[in-house]
Coordinates of N, CA and C in Angstrom, one line a residue:
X1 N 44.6 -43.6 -8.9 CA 44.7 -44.8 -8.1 C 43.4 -45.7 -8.3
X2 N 43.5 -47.0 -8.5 CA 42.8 -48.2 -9.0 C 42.0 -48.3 -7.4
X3 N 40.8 -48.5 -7.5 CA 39.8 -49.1 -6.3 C 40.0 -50.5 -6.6
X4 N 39.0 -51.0 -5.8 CA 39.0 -52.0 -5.6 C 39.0 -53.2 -7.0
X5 N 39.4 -54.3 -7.0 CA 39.5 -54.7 -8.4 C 38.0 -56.1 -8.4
X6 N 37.1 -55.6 -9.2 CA 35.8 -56.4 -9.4 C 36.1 -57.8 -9.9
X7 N 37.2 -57.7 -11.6 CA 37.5 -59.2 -11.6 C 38.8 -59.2 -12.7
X8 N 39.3 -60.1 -13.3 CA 40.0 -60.2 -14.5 C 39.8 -61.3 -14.9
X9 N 39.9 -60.7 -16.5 CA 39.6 -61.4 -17.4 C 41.0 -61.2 -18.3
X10 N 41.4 -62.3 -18.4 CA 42.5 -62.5 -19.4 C 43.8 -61.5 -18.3
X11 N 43.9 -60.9 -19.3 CA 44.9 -59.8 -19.2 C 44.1 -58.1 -19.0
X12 N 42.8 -58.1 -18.6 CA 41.9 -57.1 -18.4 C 41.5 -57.3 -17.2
X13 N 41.7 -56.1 -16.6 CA 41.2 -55.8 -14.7 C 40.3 -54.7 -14.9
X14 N 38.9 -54.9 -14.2 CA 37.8 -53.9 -14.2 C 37.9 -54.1 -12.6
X15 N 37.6 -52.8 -12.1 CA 37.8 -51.9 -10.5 C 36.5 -51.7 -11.2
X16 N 36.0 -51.3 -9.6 CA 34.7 -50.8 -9.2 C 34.7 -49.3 -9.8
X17 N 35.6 -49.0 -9.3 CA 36.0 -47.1 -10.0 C 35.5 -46.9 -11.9
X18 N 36.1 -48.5 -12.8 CA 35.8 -48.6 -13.9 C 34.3 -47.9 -14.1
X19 N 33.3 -48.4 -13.3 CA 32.0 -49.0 -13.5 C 31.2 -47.3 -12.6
X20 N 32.0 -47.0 -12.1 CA 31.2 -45.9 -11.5 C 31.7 -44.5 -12.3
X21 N 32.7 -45.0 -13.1 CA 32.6 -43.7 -13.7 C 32.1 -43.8 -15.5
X22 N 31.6 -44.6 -15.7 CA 30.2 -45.2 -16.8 C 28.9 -44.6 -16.0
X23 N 28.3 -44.9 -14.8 CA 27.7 -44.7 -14.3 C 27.5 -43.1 -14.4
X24 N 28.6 -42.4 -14.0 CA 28.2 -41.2 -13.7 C 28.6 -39.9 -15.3
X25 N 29.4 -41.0 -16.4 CA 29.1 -40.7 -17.3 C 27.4 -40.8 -18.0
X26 N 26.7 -41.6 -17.7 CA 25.6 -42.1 -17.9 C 24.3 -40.9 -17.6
X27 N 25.2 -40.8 -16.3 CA 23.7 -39.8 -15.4 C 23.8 -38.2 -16.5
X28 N 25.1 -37.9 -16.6 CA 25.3 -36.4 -17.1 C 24.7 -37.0 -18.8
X29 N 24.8 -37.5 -19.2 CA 23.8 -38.0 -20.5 C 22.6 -37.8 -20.6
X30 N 22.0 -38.2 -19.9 CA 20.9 -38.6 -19.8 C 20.2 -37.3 -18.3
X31 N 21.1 -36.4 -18.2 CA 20.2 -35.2 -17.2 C 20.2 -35.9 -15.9
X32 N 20.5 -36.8 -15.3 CA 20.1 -37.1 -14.0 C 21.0 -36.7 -12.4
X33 N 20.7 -36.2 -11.5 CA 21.0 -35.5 -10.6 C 21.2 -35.9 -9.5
X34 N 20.5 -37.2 -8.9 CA 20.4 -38.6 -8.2 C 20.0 -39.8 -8.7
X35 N 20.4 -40.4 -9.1 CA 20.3 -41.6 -9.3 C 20.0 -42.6 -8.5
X36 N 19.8 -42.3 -7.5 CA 19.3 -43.1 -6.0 C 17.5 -42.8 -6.0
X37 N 17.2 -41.3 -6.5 CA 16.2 -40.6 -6.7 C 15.5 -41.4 -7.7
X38 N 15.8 -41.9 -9.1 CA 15.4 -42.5 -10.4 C 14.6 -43.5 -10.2
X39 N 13.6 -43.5 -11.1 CA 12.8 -44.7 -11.0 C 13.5 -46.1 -11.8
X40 N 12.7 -47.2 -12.3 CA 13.3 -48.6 -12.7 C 13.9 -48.5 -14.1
X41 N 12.7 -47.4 -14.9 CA 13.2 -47.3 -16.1 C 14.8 -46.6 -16.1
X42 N 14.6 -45.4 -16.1 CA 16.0 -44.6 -16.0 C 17.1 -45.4 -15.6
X43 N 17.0 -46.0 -14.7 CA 17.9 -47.0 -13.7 C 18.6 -48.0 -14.9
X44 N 17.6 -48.9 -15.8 CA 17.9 -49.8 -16.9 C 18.5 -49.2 -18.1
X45 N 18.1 -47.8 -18.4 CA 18.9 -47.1 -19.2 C 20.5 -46.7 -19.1
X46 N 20.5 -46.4 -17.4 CA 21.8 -46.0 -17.2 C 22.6 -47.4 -17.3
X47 N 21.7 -49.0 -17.1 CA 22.8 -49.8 -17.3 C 23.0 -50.6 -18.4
X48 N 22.2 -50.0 -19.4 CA 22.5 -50.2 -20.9 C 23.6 -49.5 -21.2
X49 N 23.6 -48.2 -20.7 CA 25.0 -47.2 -21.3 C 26.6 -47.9 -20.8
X50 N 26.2 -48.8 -19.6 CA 27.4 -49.3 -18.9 C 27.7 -50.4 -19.3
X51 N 26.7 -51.1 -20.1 CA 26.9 -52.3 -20.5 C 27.9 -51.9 -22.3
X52 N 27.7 -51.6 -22.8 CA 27.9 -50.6 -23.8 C 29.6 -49.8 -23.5
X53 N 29.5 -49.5 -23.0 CA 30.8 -49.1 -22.3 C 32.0 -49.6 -21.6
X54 N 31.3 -50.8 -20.6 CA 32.5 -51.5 -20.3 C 32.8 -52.6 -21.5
X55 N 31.8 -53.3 -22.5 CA 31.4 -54.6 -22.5 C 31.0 -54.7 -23.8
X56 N 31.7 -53.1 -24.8 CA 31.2 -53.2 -25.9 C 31.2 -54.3 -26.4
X57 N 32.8 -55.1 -26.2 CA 33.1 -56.1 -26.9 C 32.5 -57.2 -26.5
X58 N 31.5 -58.4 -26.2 CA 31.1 -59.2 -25.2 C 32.1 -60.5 -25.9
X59 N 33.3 -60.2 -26.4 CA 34.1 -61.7 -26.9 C 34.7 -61.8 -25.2
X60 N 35.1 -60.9 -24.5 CA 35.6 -60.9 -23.3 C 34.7 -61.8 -22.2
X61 N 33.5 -61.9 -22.7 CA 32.5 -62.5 -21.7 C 32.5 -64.3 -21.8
X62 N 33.1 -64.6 -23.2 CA 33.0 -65.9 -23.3 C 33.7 -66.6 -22.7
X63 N 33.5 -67.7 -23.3 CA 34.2 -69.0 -22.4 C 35.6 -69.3 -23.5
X64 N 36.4 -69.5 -23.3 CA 37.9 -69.9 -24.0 C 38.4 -71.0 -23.6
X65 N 37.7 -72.0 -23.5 CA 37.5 -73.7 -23.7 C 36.9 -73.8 -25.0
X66 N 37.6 -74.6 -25.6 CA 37.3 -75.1 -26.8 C 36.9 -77.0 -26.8
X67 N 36.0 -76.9 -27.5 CA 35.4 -78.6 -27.5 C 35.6 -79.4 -29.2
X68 N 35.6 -79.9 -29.3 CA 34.9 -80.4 -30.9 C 33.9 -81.3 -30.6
X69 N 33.1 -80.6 -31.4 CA 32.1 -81.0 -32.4 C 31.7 -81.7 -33.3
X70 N 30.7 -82.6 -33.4 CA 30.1 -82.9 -34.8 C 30.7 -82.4 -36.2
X71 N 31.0 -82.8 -37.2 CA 31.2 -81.8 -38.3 C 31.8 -80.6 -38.3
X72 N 32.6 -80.7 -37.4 CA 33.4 -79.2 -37.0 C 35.1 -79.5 -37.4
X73 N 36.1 -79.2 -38.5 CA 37.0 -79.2 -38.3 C 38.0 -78.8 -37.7
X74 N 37.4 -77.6 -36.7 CA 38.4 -77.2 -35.9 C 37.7 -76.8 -34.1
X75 N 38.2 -77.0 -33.2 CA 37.5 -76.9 -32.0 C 36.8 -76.0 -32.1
X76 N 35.8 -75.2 -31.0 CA 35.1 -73.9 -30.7 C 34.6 -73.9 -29.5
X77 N 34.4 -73.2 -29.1 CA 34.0 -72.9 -27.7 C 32.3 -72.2 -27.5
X78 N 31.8 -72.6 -29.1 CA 30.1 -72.6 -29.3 C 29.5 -71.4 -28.9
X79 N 31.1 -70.5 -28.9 CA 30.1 -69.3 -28.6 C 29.4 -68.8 -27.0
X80 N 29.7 -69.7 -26.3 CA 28.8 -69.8 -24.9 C 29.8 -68.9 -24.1
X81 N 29.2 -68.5 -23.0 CA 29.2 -67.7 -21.7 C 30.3 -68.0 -20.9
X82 N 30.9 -67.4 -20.0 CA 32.2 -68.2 -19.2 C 31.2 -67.9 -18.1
X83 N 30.3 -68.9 -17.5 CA 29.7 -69.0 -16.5 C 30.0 -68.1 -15.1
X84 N 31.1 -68.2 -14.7 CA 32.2 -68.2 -13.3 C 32.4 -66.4 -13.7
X85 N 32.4 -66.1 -14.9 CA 32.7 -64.5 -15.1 C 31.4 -64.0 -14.5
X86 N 30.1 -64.8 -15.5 CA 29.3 -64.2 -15.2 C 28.6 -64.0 -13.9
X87 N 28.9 -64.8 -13.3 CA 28.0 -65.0 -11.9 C 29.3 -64.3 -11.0
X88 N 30.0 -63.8 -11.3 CA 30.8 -62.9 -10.4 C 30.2 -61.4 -10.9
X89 N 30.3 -61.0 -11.8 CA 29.5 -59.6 -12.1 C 28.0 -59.6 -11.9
X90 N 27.7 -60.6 -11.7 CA 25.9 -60.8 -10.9 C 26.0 -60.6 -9.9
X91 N 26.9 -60.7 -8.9 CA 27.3 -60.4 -7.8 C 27.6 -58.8 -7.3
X92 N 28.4 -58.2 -8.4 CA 28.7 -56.8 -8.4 C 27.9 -56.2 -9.0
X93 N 26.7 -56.9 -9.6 CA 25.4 -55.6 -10.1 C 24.5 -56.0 -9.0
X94 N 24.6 -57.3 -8.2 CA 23.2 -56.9 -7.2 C 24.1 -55.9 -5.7
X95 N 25.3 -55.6 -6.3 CA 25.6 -54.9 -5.1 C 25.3 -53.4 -5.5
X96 N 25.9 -53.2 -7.0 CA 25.0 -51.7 -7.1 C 23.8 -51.3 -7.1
X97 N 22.7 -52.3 -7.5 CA 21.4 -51.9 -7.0 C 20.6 -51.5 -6.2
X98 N 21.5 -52.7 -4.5 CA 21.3 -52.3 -3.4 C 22.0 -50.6 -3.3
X99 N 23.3 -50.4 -3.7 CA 24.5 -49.0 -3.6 C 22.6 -48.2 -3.8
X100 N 22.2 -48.2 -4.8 CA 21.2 -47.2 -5.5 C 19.7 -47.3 -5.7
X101 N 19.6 -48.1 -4.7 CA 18.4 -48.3 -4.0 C 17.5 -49.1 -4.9
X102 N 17.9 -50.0 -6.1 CA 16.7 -50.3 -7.4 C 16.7 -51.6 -7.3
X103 N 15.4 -52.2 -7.6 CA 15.4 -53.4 -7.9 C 16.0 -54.2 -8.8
X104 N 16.5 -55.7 -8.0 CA 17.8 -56.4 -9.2 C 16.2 -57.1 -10.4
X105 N 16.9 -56.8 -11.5 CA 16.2 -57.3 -12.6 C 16.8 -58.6 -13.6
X106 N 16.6 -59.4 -14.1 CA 16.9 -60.0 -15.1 C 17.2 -59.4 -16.1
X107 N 16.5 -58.1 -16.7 CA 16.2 -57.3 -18.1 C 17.4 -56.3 -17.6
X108 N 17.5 -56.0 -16.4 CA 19.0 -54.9 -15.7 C 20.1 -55.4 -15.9
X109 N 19.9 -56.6 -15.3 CA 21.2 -57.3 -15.8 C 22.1 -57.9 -17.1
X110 N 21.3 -58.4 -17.9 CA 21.1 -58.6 -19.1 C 22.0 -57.3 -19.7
X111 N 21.1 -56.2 -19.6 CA 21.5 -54.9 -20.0 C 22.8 -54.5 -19.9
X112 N 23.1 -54.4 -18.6 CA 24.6 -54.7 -17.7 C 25.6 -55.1 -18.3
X113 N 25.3 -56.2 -18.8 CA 26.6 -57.3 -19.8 C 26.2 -56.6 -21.4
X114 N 25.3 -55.8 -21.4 CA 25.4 -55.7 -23.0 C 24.8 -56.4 -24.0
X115 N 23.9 -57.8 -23.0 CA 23.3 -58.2 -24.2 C 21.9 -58.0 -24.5
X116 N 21.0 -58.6 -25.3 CA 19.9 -58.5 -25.6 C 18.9 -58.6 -24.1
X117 N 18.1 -57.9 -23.9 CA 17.0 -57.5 -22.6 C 16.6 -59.1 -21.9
X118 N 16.0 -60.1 -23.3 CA 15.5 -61.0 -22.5 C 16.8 -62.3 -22.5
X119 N 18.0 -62.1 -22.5 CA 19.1 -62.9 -22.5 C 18.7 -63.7 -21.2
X120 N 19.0 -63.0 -19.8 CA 18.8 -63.8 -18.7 C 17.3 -64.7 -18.6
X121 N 16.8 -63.6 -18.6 CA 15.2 -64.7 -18.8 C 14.9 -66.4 -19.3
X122 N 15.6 -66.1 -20.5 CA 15.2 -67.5 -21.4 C 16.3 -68.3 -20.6
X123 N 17.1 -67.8 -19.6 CA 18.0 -68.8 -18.8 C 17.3 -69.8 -17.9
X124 N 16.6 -68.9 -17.1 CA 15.2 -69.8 -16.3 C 14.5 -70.9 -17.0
X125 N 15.0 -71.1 -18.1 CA 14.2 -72.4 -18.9 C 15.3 -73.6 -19.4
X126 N 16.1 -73.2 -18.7 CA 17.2 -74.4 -18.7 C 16.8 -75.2 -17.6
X127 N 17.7 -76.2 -17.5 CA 17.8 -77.6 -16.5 C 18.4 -76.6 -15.4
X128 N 18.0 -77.4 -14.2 CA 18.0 -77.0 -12.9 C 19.6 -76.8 -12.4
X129 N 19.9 -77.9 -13.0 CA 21.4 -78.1 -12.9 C 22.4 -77.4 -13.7
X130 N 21.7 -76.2 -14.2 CA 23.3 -75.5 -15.4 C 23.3 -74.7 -14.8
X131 N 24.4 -74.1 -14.7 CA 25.0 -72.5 -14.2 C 24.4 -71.6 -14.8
X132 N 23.5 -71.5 -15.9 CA 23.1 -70.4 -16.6 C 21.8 -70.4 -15.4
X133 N 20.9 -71.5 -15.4 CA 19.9 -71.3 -14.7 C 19.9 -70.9 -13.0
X134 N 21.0 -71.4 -12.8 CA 21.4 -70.7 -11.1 C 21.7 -69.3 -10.9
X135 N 22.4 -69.2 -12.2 CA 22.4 -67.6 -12.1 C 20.8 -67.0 -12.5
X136 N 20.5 -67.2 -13.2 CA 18.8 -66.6 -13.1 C 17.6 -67.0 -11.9
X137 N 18.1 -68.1 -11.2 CA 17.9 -68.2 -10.1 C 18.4 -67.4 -8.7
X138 N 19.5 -67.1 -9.0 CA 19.8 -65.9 -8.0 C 19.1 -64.6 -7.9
X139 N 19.2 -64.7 -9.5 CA 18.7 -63.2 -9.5 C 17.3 -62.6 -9.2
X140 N 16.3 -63.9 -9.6 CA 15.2 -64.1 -8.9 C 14.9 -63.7 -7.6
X141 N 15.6 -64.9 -6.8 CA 15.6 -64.8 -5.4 C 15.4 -63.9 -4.5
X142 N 16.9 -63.3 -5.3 CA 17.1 -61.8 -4.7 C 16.6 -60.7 -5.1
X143 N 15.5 -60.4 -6.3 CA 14.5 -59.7 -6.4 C 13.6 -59.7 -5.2
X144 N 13.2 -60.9 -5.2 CA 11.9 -61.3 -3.6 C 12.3 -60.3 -3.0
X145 N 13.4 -60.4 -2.4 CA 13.9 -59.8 -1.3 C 13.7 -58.4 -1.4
X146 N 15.0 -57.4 -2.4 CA 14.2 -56.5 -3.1 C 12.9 -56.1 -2.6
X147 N 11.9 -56.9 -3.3 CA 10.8 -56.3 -3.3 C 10.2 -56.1 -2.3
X148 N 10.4 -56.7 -0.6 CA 9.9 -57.3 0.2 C 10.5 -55.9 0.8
X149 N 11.7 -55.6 0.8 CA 12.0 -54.1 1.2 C 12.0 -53.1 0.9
X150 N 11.4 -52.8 0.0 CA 10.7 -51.9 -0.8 C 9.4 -51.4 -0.6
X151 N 8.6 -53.0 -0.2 CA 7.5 -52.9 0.2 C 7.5 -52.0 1.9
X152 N 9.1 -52.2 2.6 CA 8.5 -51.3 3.8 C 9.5 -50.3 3.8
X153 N 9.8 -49.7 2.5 CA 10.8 -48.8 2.4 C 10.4 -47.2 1.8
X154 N 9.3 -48.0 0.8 CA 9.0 -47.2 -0.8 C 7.4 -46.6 0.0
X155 N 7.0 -45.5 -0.3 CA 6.2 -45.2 -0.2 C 4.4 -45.7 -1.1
X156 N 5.4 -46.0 -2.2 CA 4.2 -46.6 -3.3 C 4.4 -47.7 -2.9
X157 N 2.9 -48.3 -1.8 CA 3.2 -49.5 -1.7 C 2.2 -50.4 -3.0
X158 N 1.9 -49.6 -2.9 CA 0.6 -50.4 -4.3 C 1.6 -51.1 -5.4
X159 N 2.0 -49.9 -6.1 CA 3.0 -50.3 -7.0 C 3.9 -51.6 -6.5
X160 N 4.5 -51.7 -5.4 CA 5.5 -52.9 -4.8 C 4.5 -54.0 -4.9
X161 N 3.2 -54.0 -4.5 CA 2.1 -55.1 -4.2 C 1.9 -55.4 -5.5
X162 N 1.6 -54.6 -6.3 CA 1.5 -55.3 -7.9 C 2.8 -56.0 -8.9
X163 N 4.1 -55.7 -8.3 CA 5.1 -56.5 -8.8 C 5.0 -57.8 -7.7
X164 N 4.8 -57.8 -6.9 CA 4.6 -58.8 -5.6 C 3.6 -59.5 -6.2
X165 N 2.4 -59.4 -6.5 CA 1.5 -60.5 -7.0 C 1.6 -60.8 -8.2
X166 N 2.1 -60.1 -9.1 CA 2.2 -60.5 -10.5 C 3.3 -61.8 -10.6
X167 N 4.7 -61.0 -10.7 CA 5.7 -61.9 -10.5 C 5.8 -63.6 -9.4
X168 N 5.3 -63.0 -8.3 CA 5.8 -64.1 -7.3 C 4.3 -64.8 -6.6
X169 N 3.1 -63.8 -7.1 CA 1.9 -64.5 -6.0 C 2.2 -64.3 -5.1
X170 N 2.2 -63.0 -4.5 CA 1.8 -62.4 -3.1 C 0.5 -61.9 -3.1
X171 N 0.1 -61.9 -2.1 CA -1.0 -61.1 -1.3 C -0.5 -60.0 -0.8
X172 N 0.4 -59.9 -0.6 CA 0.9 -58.6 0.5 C 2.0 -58.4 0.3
X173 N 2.2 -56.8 0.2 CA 3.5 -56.5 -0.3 C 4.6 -57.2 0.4
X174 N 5.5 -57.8 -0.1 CA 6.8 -58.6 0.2 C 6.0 -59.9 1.2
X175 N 5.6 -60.5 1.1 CA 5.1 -61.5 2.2 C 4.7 -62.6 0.6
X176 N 5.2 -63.8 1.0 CA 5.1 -64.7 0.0 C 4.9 -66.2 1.1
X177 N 4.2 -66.7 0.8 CA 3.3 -67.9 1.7 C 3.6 -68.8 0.6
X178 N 4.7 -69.9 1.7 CA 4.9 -71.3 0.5 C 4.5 -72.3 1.6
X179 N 4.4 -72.4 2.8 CA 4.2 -73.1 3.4 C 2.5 -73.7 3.0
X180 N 2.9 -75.5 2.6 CA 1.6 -76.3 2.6 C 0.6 -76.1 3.7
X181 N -0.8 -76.1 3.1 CA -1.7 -75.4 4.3 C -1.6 -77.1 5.4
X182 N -1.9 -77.5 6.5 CA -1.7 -78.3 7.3 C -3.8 -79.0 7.6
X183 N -3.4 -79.8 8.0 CA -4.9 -80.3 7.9 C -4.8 -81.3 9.7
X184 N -5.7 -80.8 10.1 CA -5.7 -81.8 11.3 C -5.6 -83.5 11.6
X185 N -4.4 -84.0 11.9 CA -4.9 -85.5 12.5 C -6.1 -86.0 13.1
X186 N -6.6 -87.6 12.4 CA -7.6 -87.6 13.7 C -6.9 -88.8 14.5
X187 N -7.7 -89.3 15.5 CA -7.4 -89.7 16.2 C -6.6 -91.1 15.7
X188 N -7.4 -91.7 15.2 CA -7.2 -93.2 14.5 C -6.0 -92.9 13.9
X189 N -5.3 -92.1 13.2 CA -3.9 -92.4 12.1 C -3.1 -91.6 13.3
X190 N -3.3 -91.4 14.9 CA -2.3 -91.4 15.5 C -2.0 -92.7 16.7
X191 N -3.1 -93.4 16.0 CA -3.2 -94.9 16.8 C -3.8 -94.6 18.3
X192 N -4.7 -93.4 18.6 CA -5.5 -93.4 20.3 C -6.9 -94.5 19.5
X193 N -7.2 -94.1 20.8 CA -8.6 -94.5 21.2 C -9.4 -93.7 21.2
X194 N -10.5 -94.4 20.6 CA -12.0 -93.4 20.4 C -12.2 -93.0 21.4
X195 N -12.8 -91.6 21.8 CA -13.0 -90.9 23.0 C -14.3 -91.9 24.0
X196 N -14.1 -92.0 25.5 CA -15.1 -92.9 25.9 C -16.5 -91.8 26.1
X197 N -17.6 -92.4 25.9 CA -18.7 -91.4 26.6 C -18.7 -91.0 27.9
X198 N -19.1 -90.1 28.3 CA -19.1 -89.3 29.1 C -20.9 -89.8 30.3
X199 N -20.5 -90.7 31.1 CA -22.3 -90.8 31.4 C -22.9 -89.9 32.0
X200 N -24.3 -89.6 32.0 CA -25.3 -88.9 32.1 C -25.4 -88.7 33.1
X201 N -25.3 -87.7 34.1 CA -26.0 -87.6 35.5 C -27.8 -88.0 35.9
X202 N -27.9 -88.2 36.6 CA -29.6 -88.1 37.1 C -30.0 -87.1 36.6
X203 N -30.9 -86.4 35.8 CA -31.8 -85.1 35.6 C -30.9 -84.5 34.7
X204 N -29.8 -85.0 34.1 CA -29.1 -84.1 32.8 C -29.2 -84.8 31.8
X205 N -30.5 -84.8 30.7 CA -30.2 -85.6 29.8 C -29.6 -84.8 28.5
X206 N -29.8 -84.9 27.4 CA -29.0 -84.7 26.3 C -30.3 -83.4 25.7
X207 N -30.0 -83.1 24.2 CA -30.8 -81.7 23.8 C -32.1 -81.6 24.0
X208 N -32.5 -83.4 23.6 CA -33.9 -83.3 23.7 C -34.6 -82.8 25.1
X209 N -34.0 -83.4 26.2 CA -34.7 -83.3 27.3 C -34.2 -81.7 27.9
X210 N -33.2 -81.0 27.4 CA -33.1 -79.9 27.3 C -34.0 -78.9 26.9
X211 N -34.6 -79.1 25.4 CA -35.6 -78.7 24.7 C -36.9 -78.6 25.5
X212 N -37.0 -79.8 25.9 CA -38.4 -80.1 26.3 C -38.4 -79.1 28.1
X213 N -37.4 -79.2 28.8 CA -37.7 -78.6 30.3 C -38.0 -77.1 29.4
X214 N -37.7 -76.5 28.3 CA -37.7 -75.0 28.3 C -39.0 -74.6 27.5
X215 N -39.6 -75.4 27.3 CA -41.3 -75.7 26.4 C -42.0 -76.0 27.0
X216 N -42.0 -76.4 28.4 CA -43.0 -77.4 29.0 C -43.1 -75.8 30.6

């Protein structure tokens, strides 16, 4: 019996069941006993073997719109990504991560789909506006977070604090300060009035005569 169904593609349905039993093909490979237990490395290994396994083929990942081109006698679809696939299985790896307690990675994910480590990375160098870069923008995001729970989860807080300031510029594990520092109004650019003086009583003068009653 089929679990729950992750997505389809074409005439291809991948269930969650597909992916967990890659997974636990993976662990008995590779010796592992918990995988909740595993550190980041192992974790990326196990989702190279899945990427590999679901996704040997990555023609399934593409887009099947076809455009023409320049000098092209016949349409193509340039080879590119089907966006809407992808950022649906971005969705179902940042849920296994959380399932297994590991930080979501760009380099994990990547792995996941089968392609080359720094695929999603060089995404973050697109225009703000393309689906490639939103998806590496999520994945970012939701690292922070990650790490920000980890930091009160994980006993190594050092280690959390050092992906915390390296990556994102933190000071403090999971604590990220974007707020502009604030600078005081003066009085003038709120349109008051200069403060009036205050007059002097009989026998209260100002420092000097202060000075002088405690010298004399």
């Amino acid at each position: 019996m089929n679990d729950e169904l992750v997505i389809k593609i074409d005439d291809v349905e991948l269930y969650d069941n597909d992916f967990e039993i890659a997974i636990a093909e993976a662990c008995r490979k590779y010796n592992i006993e918990d995988l909740v237990k595993e550190g980041q490395r192992r974790w990326k290994k196990v989702m190279e073997y899945v990427g590999k396994r679901i996704f040997g083929d990555t023609k399934i990942l593409r887009d099947k719109d076809t455009v023409w081109l320049d000098g092209n006698r016949i349409p193509t679809n340039n080879n590119r990504f089907d966006y809407k696939i992808i950022n649906t299985l971005c969705d179902f790896y940042m849920g296994l991560s959380d399932q297994y307690n590991k930080l979501i990675s760009a380099e994990a994910f990547s792995l996941f789909l089968n392609m080359s480590r720094d695929t999603i990375v060089t995404w973050g160098e697109d225009e703000s506006s393309t689906a490639r870069f939103h998806i590496y923008k999520k994945i970012k995001d939701f690292r922070l977070e990650c790490i920000k729970d980890h930091a009160y989860d994980n006993g190594n807080v050092t280690g959390t604090m050092y992906v915390g300031n390296t990556e994102f510029g933190t000071n403090m594990p999971g604590v990220l300060e974007n707020k502009p520092k604030q600078r005081l109004t003066s009085r003038e650019e709120l349109g008051l009035e200069p403060p009036k003086e205050r007059p002097t009583l009989p026998g209260m003068g100002g420092y000097d005569d202060i000075k002088h009653s405690i010298t004399t």
